[in-house]
C-alpha positions as a Python dict, from the first residue, in 0.01 Angstrom:
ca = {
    (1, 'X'): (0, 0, 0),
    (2, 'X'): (-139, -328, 168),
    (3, 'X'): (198, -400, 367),
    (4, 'X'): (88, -212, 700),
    (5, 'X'): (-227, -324, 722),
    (6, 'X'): (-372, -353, 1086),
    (7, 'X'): (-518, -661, 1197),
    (8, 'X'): (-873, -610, 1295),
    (9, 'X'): (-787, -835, 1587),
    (10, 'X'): (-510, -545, 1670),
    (11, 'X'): (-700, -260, 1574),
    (12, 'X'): (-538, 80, 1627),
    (13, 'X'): (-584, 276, 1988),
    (14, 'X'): (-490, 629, 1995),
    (15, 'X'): (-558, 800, 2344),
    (16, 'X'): (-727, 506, 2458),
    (17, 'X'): (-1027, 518, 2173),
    (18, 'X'): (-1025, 203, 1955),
    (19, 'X'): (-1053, 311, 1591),
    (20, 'X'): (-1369, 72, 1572),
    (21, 'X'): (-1522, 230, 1911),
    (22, 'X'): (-1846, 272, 1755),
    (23, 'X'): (-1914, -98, 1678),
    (24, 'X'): (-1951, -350, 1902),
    (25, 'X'): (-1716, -653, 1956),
    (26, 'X'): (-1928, -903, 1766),
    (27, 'X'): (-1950, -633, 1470),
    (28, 'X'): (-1586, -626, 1439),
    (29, 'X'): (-1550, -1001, 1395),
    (30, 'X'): (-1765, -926, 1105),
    (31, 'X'): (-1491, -670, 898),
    (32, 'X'): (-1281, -788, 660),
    (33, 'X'): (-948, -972, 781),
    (34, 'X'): (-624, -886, 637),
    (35, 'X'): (-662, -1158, 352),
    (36, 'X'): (-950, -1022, 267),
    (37, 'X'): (-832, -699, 178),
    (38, 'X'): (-568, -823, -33),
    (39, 'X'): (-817, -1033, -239),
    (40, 'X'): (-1018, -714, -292),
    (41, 'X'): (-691, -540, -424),
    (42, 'X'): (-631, -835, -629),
    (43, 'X'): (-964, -892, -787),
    (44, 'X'): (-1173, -602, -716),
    (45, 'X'): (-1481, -749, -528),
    (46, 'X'): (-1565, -889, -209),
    (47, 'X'): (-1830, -1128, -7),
    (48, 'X'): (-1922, -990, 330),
    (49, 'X'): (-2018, -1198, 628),
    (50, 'X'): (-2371, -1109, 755),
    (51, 'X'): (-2362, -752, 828),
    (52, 'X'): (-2782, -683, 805),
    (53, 'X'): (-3048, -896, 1066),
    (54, 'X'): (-3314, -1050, 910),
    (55, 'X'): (-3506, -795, 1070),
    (56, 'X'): (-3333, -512, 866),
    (57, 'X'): (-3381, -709, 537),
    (58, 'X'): (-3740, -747, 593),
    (59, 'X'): (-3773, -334, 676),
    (60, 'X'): (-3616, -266, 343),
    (61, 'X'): (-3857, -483, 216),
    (62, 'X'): (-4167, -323, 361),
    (63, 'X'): (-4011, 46, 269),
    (64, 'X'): (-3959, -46, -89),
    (65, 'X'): (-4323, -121, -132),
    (66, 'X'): (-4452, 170, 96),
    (67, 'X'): (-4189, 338, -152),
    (68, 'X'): (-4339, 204, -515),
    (69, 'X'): (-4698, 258, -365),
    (70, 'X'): (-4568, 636, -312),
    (71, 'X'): (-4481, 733, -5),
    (72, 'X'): (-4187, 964, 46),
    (73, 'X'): (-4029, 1027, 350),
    (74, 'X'): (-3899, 1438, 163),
    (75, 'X'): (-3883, 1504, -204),
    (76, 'X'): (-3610, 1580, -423),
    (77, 'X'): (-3586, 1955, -479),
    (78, 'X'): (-3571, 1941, -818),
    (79, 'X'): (-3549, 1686, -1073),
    (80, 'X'): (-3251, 1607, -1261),
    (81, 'X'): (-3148, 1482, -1552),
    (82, 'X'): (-3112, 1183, -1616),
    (83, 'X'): (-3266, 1029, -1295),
    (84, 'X'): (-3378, 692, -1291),
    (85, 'X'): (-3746, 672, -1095),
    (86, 'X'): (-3985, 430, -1191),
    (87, 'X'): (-4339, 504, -1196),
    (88, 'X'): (-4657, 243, -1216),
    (89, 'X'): (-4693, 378, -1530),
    (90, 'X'): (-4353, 205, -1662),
    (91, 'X'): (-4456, -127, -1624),
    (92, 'X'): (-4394, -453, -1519),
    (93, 'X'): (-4019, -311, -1661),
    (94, 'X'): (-3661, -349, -1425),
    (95, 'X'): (-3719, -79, -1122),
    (96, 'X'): (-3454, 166, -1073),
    (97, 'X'): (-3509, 436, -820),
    (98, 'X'): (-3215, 675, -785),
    (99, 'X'): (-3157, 887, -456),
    (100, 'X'): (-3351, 598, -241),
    (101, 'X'): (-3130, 718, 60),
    (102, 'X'): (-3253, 1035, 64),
    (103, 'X'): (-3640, 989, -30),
    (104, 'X'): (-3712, 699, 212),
    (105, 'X'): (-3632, 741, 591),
    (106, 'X'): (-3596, 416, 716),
    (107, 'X'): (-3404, 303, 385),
    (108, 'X'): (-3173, 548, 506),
    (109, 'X'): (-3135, 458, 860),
    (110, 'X'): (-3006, 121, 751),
    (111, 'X'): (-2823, 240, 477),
    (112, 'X'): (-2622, 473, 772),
    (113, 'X'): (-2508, 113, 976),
    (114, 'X'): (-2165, 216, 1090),
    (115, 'X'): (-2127, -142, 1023),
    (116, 'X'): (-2117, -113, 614),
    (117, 'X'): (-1920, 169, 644),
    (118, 'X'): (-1625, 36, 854),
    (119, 'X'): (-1600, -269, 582),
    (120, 'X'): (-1606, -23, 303),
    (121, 'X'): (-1355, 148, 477),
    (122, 'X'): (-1099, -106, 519),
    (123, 'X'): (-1138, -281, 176),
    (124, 'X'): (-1083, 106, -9),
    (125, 'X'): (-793, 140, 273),
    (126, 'X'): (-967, 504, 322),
    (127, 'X'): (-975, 672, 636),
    (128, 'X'): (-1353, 791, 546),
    (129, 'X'): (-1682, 650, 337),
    (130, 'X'): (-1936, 896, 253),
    (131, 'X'): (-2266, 775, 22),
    (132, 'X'): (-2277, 865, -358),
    (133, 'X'): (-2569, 769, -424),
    (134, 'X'): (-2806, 498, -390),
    (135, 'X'): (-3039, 307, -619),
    (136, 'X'): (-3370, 74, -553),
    (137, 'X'): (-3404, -205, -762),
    (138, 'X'): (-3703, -466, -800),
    (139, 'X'): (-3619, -716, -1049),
    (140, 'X'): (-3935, -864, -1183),
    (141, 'X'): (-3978, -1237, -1192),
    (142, 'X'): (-4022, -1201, -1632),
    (143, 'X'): (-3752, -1434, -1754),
    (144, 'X'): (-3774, -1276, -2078),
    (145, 'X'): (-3765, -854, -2020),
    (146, 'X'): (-3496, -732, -2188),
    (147, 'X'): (-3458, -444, -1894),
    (148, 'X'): (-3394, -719, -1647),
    (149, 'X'): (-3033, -787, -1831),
    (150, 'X'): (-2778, -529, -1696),
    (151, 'X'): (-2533, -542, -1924),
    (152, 'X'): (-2130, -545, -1871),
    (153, 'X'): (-2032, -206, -1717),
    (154, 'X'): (-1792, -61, -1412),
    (155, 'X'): (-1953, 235, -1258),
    (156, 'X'): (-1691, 491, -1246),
    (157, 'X'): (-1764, 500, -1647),
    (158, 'X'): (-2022, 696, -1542),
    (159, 'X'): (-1883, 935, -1287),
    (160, 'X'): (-1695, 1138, -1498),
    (161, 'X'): (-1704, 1403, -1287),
    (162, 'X'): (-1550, 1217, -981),
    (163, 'X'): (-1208, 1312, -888),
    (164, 'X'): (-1126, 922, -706),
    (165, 'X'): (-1077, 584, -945),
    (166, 'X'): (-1090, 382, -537),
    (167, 'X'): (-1448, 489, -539),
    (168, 'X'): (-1666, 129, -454),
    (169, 'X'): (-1994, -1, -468),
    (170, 'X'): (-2220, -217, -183),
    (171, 'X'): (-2462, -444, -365),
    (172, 'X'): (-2711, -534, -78),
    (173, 'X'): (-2998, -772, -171),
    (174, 'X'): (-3287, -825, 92),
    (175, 'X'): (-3307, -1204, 33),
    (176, 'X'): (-3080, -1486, -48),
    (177, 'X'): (-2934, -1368, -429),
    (178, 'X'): (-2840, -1670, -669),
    (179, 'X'): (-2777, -1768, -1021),
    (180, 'X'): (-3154, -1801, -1045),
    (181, 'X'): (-3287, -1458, -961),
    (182, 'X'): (-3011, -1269, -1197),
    (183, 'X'): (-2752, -1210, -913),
    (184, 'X'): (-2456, -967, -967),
    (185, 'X'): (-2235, -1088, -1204),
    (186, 'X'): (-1802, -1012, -1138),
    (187, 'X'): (-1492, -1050, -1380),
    (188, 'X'): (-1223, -1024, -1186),
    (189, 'X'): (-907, -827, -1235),
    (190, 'X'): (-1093, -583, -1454),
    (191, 'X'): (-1029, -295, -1207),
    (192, 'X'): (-711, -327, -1300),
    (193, 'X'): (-751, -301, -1726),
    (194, 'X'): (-678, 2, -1955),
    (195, 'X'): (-987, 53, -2111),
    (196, 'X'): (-1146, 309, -2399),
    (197, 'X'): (-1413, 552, -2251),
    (198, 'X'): (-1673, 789, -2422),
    (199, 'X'): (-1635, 848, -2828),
    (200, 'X'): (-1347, 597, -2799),
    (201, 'X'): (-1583, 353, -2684),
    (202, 'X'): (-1701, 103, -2991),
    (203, 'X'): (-2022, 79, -3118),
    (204, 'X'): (-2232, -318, -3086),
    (205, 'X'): (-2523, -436, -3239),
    (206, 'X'): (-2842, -353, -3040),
    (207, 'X'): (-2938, -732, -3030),
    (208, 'X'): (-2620, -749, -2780),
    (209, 'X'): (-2833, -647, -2516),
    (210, 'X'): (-2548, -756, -2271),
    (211, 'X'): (-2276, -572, -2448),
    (212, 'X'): (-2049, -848, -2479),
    (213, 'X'): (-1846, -669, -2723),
    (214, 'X'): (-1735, -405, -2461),
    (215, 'X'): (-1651, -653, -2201),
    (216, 'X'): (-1422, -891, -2481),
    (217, 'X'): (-1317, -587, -2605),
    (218, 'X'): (-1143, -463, -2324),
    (219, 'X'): (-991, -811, -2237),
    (220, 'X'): (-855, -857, -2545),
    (221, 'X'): (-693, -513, -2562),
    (222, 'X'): (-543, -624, -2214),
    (223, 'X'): (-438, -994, -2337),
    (224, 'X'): (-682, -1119, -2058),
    (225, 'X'): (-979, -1351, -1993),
    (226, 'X'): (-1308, -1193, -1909),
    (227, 'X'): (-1389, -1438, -1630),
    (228, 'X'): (-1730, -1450, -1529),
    (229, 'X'): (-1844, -1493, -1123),
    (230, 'X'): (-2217, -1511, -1039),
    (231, 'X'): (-2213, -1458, -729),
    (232, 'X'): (-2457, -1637, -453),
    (233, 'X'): (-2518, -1391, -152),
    (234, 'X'): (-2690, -1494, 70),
    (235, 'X'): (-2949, -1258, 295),
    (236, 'X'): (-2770, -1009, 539),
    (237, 'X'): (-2498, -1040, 334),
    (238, 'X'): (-2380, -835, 9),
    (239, 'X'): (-2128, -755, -193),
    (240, 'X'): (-1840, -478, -260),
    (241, 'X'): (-1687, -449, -594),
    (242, 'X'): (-1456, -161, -736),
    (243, 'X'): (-1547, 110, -901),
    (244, 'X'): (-1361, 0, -1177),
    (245, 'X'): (-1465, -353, -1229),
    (246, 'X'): (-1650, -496, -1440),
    (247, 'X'): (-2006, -674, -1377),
    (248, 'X'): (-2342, -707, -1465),
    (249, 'X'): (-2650, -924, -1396),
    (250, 'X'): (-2880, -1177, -1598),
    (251, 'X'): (-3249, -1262, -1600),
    (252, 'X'): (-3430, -1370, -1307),
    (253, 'X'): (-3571, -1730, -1368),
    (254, 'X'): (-3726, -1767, -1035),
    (255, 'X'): (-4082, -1701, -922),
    (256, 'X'): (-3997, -1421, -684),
    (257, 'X'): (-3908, -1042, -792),
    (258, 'X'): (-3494, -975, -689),
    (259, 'X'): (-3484, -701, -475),
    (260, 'X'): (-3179, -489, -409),
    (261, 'X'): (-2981, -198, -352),
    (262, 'X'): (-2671, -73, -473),
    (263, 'X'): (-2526, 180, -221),
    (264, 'X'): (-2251, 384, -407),
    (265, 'X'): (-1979, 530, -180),
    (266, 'X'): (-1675, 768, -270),
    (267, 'X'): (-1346, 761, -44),
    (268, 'X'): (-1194, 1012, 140),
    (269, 'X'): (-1009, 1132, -145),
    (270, 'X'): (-1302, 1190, -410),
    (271, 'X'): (-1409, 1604, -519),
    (272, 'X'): (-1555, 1704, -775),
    (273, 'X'): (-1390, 1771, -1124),
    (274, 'X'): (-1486, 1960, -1423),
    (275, 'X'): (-1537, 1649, -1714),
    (276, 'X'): (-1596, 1775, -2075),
    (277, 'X'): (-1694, 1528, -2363),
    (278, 'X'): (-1489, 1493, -2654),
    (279, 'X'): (-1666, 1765, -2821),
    (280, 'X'): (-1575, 1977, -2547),
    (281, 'X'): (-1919, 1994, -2443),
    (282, 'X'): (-1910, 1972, -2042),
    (283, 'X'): (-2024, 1671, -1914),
    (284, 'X'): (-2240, 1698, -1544),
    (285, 'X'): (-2359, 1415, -1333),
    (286, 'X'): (-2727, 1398, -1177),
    (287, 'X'): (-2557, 1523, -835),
    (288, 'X'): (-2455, 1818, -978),
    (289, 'X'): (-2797, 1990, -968),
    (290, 'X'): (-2906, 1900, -609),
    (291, 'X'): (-2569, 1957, -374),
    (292, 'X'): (-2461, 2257, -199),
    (293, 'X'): (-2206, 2439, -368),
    (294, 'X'): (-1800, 2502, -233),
    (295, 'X'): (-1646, 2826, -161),
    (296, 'X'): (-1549, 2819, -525),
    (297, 'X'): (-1893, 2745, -681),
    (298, 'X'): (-1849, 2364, -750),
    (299, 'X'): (-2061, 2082, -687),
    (300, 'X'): (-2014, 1983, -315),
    (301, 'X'): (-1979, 1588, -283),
    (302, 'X'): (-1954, 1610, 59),
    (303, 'X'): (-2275, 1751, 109),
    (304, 'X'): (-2433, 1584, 411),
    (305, 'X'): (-2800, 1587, 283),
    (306, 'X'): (-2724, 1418, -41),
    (307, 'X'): (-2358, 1284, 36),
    (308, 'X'): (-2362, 1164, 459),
    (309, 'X'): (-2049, 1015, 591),
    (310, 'X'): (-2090, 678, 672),
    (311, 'X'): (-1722, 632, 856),
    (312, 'X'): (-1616, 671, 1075),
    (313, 'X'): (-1911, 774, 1287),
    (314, 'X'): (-1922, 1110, 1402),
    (315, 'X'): (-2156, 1258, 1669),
}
């Protein structure tokens, strides 16, 4: 799959449009070079180079707290299940605000950098990125809230209903992200595990808050070692890890909240498809209540209110 890969430095030129026309020379230095693609393949995560200004970190900043204080840019049009929204009322708790990239317009304007979408792009080796979804998250400076642990997990466990296992996910913090403040937490390799999903899943105690159990689980099952990567990103930069690896984040120790994004995005590839429990019982995903429907009455994830295309950049 990786053999004919095109060097960024050679990008591809068909009738005399560069395939990366729509960023500018020094954004191209910053896409992932050849190596780094093969990494990615390897071990299912990468480090970007700086690919937001300070200027852009410090807007998301100011929109988040417009955001918690409750301005919306448009609503949702209805409410589904299942949504994660923090409220005041919650507490000084973990913040999780699903659908940030629709409520919050210049969340959204950042969020739409061809930039993020071109590296996406070449590390899923897809000739399009369009959003999933995105979430908010303030991670409160309290060492000791249980809700700040985000235990071991590898997203595509819970998109069920998405058709693509090269789906990815952009972890963008607005500030330098280290051990300290709970940073995102890889194993690599782990994209490429069997693993047990739903009823097959086993059961933990509820003190493992981090759900150890799952993540040694599955390593042992695969005769491999759960190898554990906090990473340190620092500002501008962020992360890209598989939809199927592993991760998960800690407590933040430092004096600051950790705030963050993580941008979902589906390849070219990705549809929806009909998921039904082991009960039989049909299984939906939040999206499934808000996007335009296809010809054939399914959930639309191409939907360009909910769903944009990132890459390549069109119009």
């Amino acid at each position: 799959m990786y053999s004919d890969l095109v060097p960024v430095a050679n990008q591809r030129v068909e009738d005399g449009v560069s395939e990366y026309s729509a960023l500018t020379e020094e954004e191209i230095q910053l896409l992932p070079s050849d190596e780094d693609v093969r990494h990615y393949a390897e071990h299912g995560w990468y480090l970007s180079k700086k690919l937001l200004s300070d200027a852009e970190t410090e807007a998301l900043t100011a929109a988040s707290e417009r955001f918690y204080a409750g301005h919306r840019g448009r609503e949702l049009p209805v409410q589904p299940d299942r949504i994660a929204d923090w409220t005041p009322a919650d507490g000084p708790v973990q913040r999780n605000n699903d659908y940030i990239h629709y409520r919050e317009e210049v969340t959204s304007r950042i969020l739409r950098k061809p930039l993020i979408g071109a590296v996406a792009a070449r590390l899923a080796q897809t000739p399009e990125i369009r959003t999933f979804q995105a979430t908010l998250i303030y991670k409160p400076a309290v060492p000791d809230e249980d809700s700040n642990i985000v235990s071991w997990h590898f997203d595509k466990y819970f998109w069920p209903t998405c058709s693509s296992d090269n789906m990815l996910t952009a972890f963008i913090p607005f500030h330098d992200c280290t051990e300290e403040t709970g940073t995102i937490t890889m194993v690599p390799g782990s994209h490429r595990w069997s693993r047990r999903h739903g009823a097959d899943r086993p059961v933990g105690e509820p003190t493992d808050v981090a759900r150890e159990y799952l993540l040694n689980g599955d390593a042992d099952r695969n005769g491999a070692t759960a190898q554990r990567i906090p990473v340190h990103i620092p500002r501008g930069h962020m992360t890209f890890h598989h939809c199927l690896l592993y991760h998960g984040s800690g407590a933040n120790r430092s004096p600051n909240p950790r705030r963050a994004i993580s941008l979902h995005l589906q390849d070219a590839s990705n549809t929806y498809q009909d998921y039904r429990a082991s009960n039989g019982r049909q299984q939906p995903y939040k999206h499934d209540t808000l996007v335009r429907r296809t010809a054939e009455g399914r959930p639309d994830y191409a939907d360009p209110d909910f769903c944009p295309t990132l890459w390549p950049v069109t119009g």
